[in-house]
């Protein structure tokens, strides 16, 4: 009895649940409605294919829509970034153009004063050659001309801005040196070591002649022809007459009272240590020995062992 009741209950449950099975190449689905009647749905092969196709088409449509939405979002992000970059670009460009105009005006003023000082020095008999500062400035002029026609405007202005700052610094340095020469020209107590020539580098901070930044120059350089006689600036005793590192062939003369004159880069030395010399005696010949870029005389004055501006003691002569 109990077994029969259990079987009947299972049949009842089975009758309530829907069932489905493949029929041929189609699909059949059965269920009982509220009245206990068996209902059946049968999908043939064509309907199944259509349903699958519609389902796949829907998936593809969703994928396409998602792709379009992502592309639109990406384009909006890119546009926002472009607008932000453009704003920064225009701001930098405006600032660079303004800086460039100010630099050009200041540079023109410095050049004007420099030319006036140069003319005054020339009237006083001081010949000013093209020193390392002038050369550096002219090199920058060459580098700043023209430019690639494909370079964008901002890059060109950034390069030009940097060049102008360097030119201005070199010009100011050169002007400072010439003003020192204008105010410190000696009274002629000490003689100029050569006849003729031009000052090619002043005393103090200067641009290194080999292009290695700036260095301290403890004397003045006088550009002359190779082999030009070098004369003692004043009477004294020769202390040193030999090769001396960057000075090349070098002579130093002790004049007493803590003053010593030095002469460097000679091609040949004409005196010996301990020898007594008078003002104007030949002590050697101009050359380019040691740390040098061409024939010249390095003229240096030391007071109690420390270099001082030679133009405070000796007047340049033509």
Coordinates of C-alpha atoms in Angstrom, one line a residue:
X1 CA 0.0 0.0 0.0
X2 CA 2.7 2.4 0.9
X3 CA 4.7 1.5 -2.1
X4 CA 1.7 2.1 -4.4
X5 CA 1.1 5.5 -2.9
X6 CA 4.7 6.6 -3.3
X7 CA 4.6 5.6 -7.0
X8 CA 1.4 7.5 -7.6
X9 CA 2.9 10.7 -6.0
X10 CA 6.0 10.4 -8.2
X11 CA 3.8 10.1 -11.3
X12 CA 1.9 13.2 -10.2
X13 CA 5.1 15.2 -9.8
X14 CA 6.3 14.0 -13.1
X15 CA 3.1 15.1 -14.7
X16 CA 3.5 18.6 -13.4
X17 CA 7.1 19.2 -14.5
X18 CA 7.7 20.1 -18.1
X19 CA 9.6 17.8 -20.3
X20 CA 11.4 18.2 -23.6
X21 CA 13.0 15.9 -26.1
X22 CA 14.4 15.9 -29.6
X23 CA 12.1 14.7 -32.2
X24 CA 13.9 13.9 -35.5
X25 CA 15.9 17.0 -36.3
X26 CA 13.5 19.3 -34.3
X27 CA 12.8 19.8 -30.7
X28 CA 9.6 19.0 -28.7
X29 CA 8.6 20.5 -25.4
X30 CA 5.7 19.3 -23.2
X31 CA 4.0 20.6 -20.1
X32 CA 0.6 20.4 -18.2
X33 CA -1.6 23.4 -18.0
X34 CA -3.8 24.4 -15.0
X35 CA -6.5 22.0 -16.2
X36 CA -4.2 19.1 -16.3
X37 CA -4.1 19.1 -20.1
X38 CA -0.9 18.2 -21.7
X39 CA 0.4 21.0 -23.9
X40 CA 3.2 20.6 -26.4
X41 CA 5.5 22.9 -28.4
X42 CA 7.4 21.6 -31.3
X43 CA 10.2 23.5 -33.0
X44 CA 11.2 22.3 -36.4
X45 CA 14.8 22.5 -37.8
X46 CA 14.1 25.8 -39.7
X47 CA 12.7 27.4 -36.6
X48 CA 15.7 26.3 -34.6
X49 CA 18.1 27.7 -37.2
X50 CA 16.2 30.9 -37.3
X51 CA 16.2 31.2 -33.5
X52 CA 19.9 30.5 -33.3
X53 CA 20.6 33.0 -36.2
X54 CA 18.6 35.7 -34.4
X55 CA 20.4 35.0 -31.2
X56 CA 23.8 35.3 -32.8
X57 CA 22.7 38.4 -34.7
X58 CA 21.7 40.0 -31.4
X59 CA 25.0 39.1 -29.9
X60 CA 26.8 40.6 -32.9
X61 CA 24.7 43.7 -32.7
X62 CA 25.5 44.1 -29.0
X63 CA 29.2 43.7 -29.8
X64 CA 29.0 46.3 -32.6
X65 CA 27.2 48.8 -30.3
X66 CA 29.7 48.2 -27.5
X67 CA 32.5 48.8 -30.0
X68 CA 31.0 52.0 -31.2
X69 CA 30.3 53.3 -27.7
X70 CA 33.9 52.5 -26.7
X71 CA 35.3 54.3 -29.8
X72 CA 33.1 57.3 -29.2
X73 CA 34.3 57.4 -25.6
X74 CA 37.9 57.1 -26.7
X75 CA 37.5 59.9 -29.3
X76 CA 36.0 62.1 -26.6
X77 CA 38.9 61.4 -24.3
X78 CA 41.4 62.1 -27.1
X79 CA 39.7 65.3 -28.0
X80 CA 39.7 66.5 -24.3
X81 CA 43.5 65.6 -24.1
X82 CA 44.1 67.5 -27.4
X83 CA 42.3 70.6 -26.1
X84 CA 44.3 70.5 -22.9
X85 CA 47.6 70.1 -24.8
X86 CA 46.6 72.8 -27.2
X87 CA 45.9 75.2 -24.2
X88 CA 49.4 74.4 -22.7
X89 CA 51.0 74.8 -26.2
X90 CA 49.5 78.2 -26.9
X91 CA 50.4 79.4 -23.4
X92 CA 54.0 78.3 -23.7
X93 CA 54.2 79.7 -27.2
X94 CA 52.9 83.1 -26.1
X95 CA 55.4 83.2 -23.2
X96 CA 58.3 82.2 -25.4
X97 CA 57.4 84.9 -28.0
X98 CA 57.2 87.5 -25.3
X99 CA 60.6 86.4 -23.8
X100 CA 62.2 86.3 -27.2
X101 CA 61.1 89.9 -27.9
X102 CA 62.4 91.1 -24.5
X103 CA 65.7 89.3 -25.0
X104 CA 66.2 90.8 -28.5
X105 CA 65.6 94.3 -27.1
X106 CA 68.1 93.8 -24.2
X107 CA 70.6 92.2 -26.6
X108 CA 70.4 95.2 -28.9
X109 CA 71.0 97.6 -26.0
X110 CA 74.0 95.6 -24.8
X111 CA 75.5 95.5 -28.4
X112 CA 75.0 99.3 -28.7
X113 CA 76.9 100.0 -25.5
X114 CA 79.5 97.4 -26.4
X115 CA 80.2 99.1 -29.8
X116 CA 80.5 102.5 -28.0
X117 CA 83.0 101.2 -25.5
X118 CA 85.0 99.5 -28.3
X119 CA 85.2 102.8 -30.2
X120 CA 86.4 104.6 -27.1
X121 CA 89.1 102.0 -26.4
X122 CA 90.2 102.3 -30.1
X123 CA 90.6 106.0 -29.7
X124 CA 92.7 105.5 -26.5
X125 CA 95.0 103.2 -28.6
X126 CA 93.7 99.9 -27.1
X127 CA 93.2 97.4 -29.9
X128 CA 90.5 94.9 -29.1
X129 CA 90.5 91.7 -31.1
X130 CA 87.9 89.1 -31.4
X131 CA 88.2 87.3 -28.1
X132 CA 86.7 84.0 -27.1
X133 CA 83.5 85.7 -25.9
X134 CA 83.0 87.3 -29.3
X135 CA 83.7 84.0 -31.1
X136 CA 81.2 82.2 -28.9
X137 CA 78.5 84.8 -29.6
X138 CA 79.1 84.6 -33.4
X139 CA 78.9 80.8 -33.3
X140 CA 75.5 81.1 -31.7
X141 CA 74.5 83.6 -34.4
X142 CA 75.3 80.9 -37.0
X143 CA 73.5 78.2 -35.1
X144 CA 70.4 80.3 -34.7
X145 CA 69.9 81.2 -38.4
X146 CA 67.5 79.3 -40.6
X147 CA 66.2 76.1 -39.2
X148 CA 64.2 73.1 -40.5
X149 CA 61.1 74.1 -42.3
X150 CA 59.4 71.0 -40.9
X151 CA 60.2 71.8 -37.2
X152 CA 57.1 73.0 -35.3
X153 CA 57.0 76.6 -34.2
X154 CA 57.3 75.9 -30.5
X155 CA 60.5 73.9 -30.8
X156 CA 62.1 76.5 -33.0
X157 CA 61.3 79.3 -30.5
X158 CA 62.5 77.2 -27.5
X159 CA 65.9 76.7 -29.3
X160 CA 66.0 80.4 -30.3
X161 CA 65.2 81.4 -26.7
X162 CA 68.1 79.3 -25.3
X163 CA 70.5 80.8 -27.9
X164 CA 69.5 84.3 -27.1
X165 CA 70.0 83.8 -23.4
X166 CA 73.6 82.5 -24.1
X167 CA 74.3 85.3 -26.5
X168 CA 73.2 87.9 -23.9
X169 CA 75.4 86.3 -21.2
X170 CA 78.4 86.3 -23.5
X171 CA 77.8 89.9 -24.6
X172 CA 77.4 91.1 -21.0
X173 CA 80.7 89.2 -20.1
X174 CA 82.5 90.8 -23.0
X175 CA 81.1 94.3 -22.1
X176 CA 82.3 93.8 -18.5
X177 CA 85.8 93.0 -19.7
X178 CA 86.0 96.0 -22.0
X179 CA 84.7 98.3 -19.3
X180 CA 87.5 97.0 -17.1
X181 CA 90.0 97.7 -19.9
X182 CA 88.6 101.2 -20.3
X183 CA 88.9 102.1 -16.6
X184 CA 92.0 100.2 -15.7
X185 CA 94.5 101.1 -18.4
X186 CA 97.9 101.5 -16.7
X187 CA 100.0 104.6 -16.5
X188 CA 102.9 103.1 -18.6
X189 CA 105.1 102.3 -15.6
X190 CA 105.4 98.8 -16.9
X191 CA 105.9 98.2 -20.6
X192 CA 103.7 96.2 -23.0
X193 CA 105.5 92.9 -23.8
X194 CA 105.1 93.1 -27.6
X195 CA 104.9 95.6 -30.4
X196 CA 101.6 95.5 -32.2
X197 CA 99.1 92.7 -31.8
X198 CA 95.6 92.7 -30.4
X199 CA 94.1 91.7 -27.0
X200 CA 92.3 88.5 -27.8
X201 CA 91.3 87.6 -24.2
X202 CA 91.0 89.7 -21.1
X203 CA 91.8 89.1 -17.4
X204 CA 89.1 87.3 -15.3
X205 CA 86.2 84.9 -16.1
X206 CA 86.0 84.0 -19.8
X207 CA 84.6 81.4 -22.2
X208 CA 87.2 78.6 -22.4
X209 CA 88.9 78.8 -25.9
X210 CA 88.5 75.1 -26.4
X211 CA 84.7 75.2 -25.8
X212 CA 84.7 73.7 -22.3
X213 CA 82.4 76.2 -20.6
X214 CA 84.0 79.1 -18.6
X215 CA 87.3 79.4 -16.9
X216 CA 89.3 81.9 -14.9
X217 CA 92.0 83.7 -17.0
X218 CA 94.8 85.1 -14.8
X219 CA 96.2 87.4 -17.4
X220 CA 95.6 88.9 -20.9
X221 CA 96.3 87.2 -24.2
X222 CA 97.8 89.3 -27.0
X223 CA 97.5 87.8 -30.5
X224 CA 100.6 88.3 -32.6
X225 CA 102.5 86.7 -35.4
X226 CA 104.5 83.5 -34.7
X227 CA 108.0 84.4 -33.7
X228 CA 107.2 88.0 -32.6
X229 CA 109.9 89.1 -30.0
X230 CA 108.6 89.2 -26.4
X231 CA 110.2 91.9 -24.2
X232 CA 110.6 92.3 -20.4
X233 CA 107.9 94.6 -19.1
X234 CA 110.3 96.1 -16.5
X235 CA 113.8 95.5 -15.1
X236 CA 114.2 92.5 -12.8
X237 CA 115.6 89.0 -12.3
X238 CA 114.5 86.0 -14.3
X239 CA 113.0 83.5 -11.8
X240 CA 111.8 80.8 -14.2
X241 CA 112.6 80.0 -17.8
X242 CA 111.3 76.5 -18.8
X243 CA 108.3 74.5 -19.9
X244 CA 105.4 75.1 -17.4
X245 CA 102.4 72.8 -18.1
X246 CA 99.5 74.7 -19.8
X247 CA 101.7 77.8 -20.1
X248 CA 104.0 76.0 -22.5
X249 CA 107.4 77.6 -22.7
X250 CA 107.3 80.1 -19.9
X251 CA 109.3 82.9 -18.4
X252 CA 108.7 84.8 -15.1
X253 CA 110.6 87.9 -13.9
X254 CA 110.8 89.2 -10.3
X255 CA 110.6 93.0 -10.2
X256 CA 110.8 93.5 -6.5
X257 CA 108.1 94.9 -4.2
X258 CA 106.1 91.7 -4.5
X259 CA 105.6 92.1 -8.3
X260 CA 106.3 89.4 -10.8
X261 CA 105.5 89.4 -14.6
X262 CA 104.9 86.1 -16.5
X263 CA 105.0 85.3 -20.2
X264 CA 103.6 82.1 -21.7
X265 CA 103.2 80.0 -24.9
X266 CA 106.6 81.0 -26.3
X267 CA 108.0 79.3 -29.3
X268 CA 111.5 79.8 -27.9
X269 CA 113.0 81.2 -24.6
X270 CA 115.9 83.7 -24.8
X271 CA 116.9 84.0 -21.1
X272 CA 118.0 81.8 -18.2
X273 CA 117.0 81.7 -14.5
X274 CA 119.0 84.2 -12.4
X275 CA 119.7 86.4 -15.4
X276 CA 119.2 90.2 -14.9
X277 CA 117.1 92.0 -17.5
X278 CA 116.2 95.5 -18.3
X279 CA 112.9 96.9 -19.5
X280 CA 112.6 96.1 -23.3
X281 CA 115.1 93.2 -23.3
X282 CA 114.0 90.3 -25.5
X283 CA 113.2 87.3 -23.3
X284 CA 111.7 85.0 -25.9
X285 CA 109.5 84.7 -29.0
X286 CA 105.8 84.3 -29.5
X287 CA 104.4 80.9 -30.2
X288 CA 101.5 78.5 -29.4
X289 CA 103.1 76.0 -27.0
X290 CA 101.0 74.5 -24.1
X291 CA 97.3 75.1 -23.8
X292 CA 96.8 77.3 -26.8
X293 CA 94.7 77.7 -30.0
X294 CA 97.1 79.9 -31.9
X295 CA 100.2 82.1 -31.7
X296 CA 99.9 84.7 -28.9
X297 CA 101.5 86.0 -25.7
X298 CA 100.0 85.3 -22.4
X299 CA 100.9 88.3 -20.2
X300 CA 100.4 87.9 -16.5
X301 CA 101.1 90.1 -13.5
X302 CA 101.3 88.7 -10.0
X303 CA 101.2 90.7 -6.8
X304 CA 102.5 88.8 -3.8
X305 CA 101.9 85.6 -5.7
X306 CA 98.3 86.4 -6.7
X307 CA 97.3 87.3 -10.3
X308 CA 96.0 90.8 -10.8
X309 CA 94.8 92.6 -13.9
X310 CA 97.8 93.5 -16.1
X311 CA 96.0 96.5 -17.5
X312 CA 96.4 98.1 -14.0
X313 CA 100.1 98.2 -14.7
X314 CA 100.8 98.3 -18.4
X315 CA 99.3 100.3 -21.2
X316 CA 98.7 98.5 -24.5
X317 CA 100.6 100.0 -27.4
X318 CA 100.1 99.6 -31.2

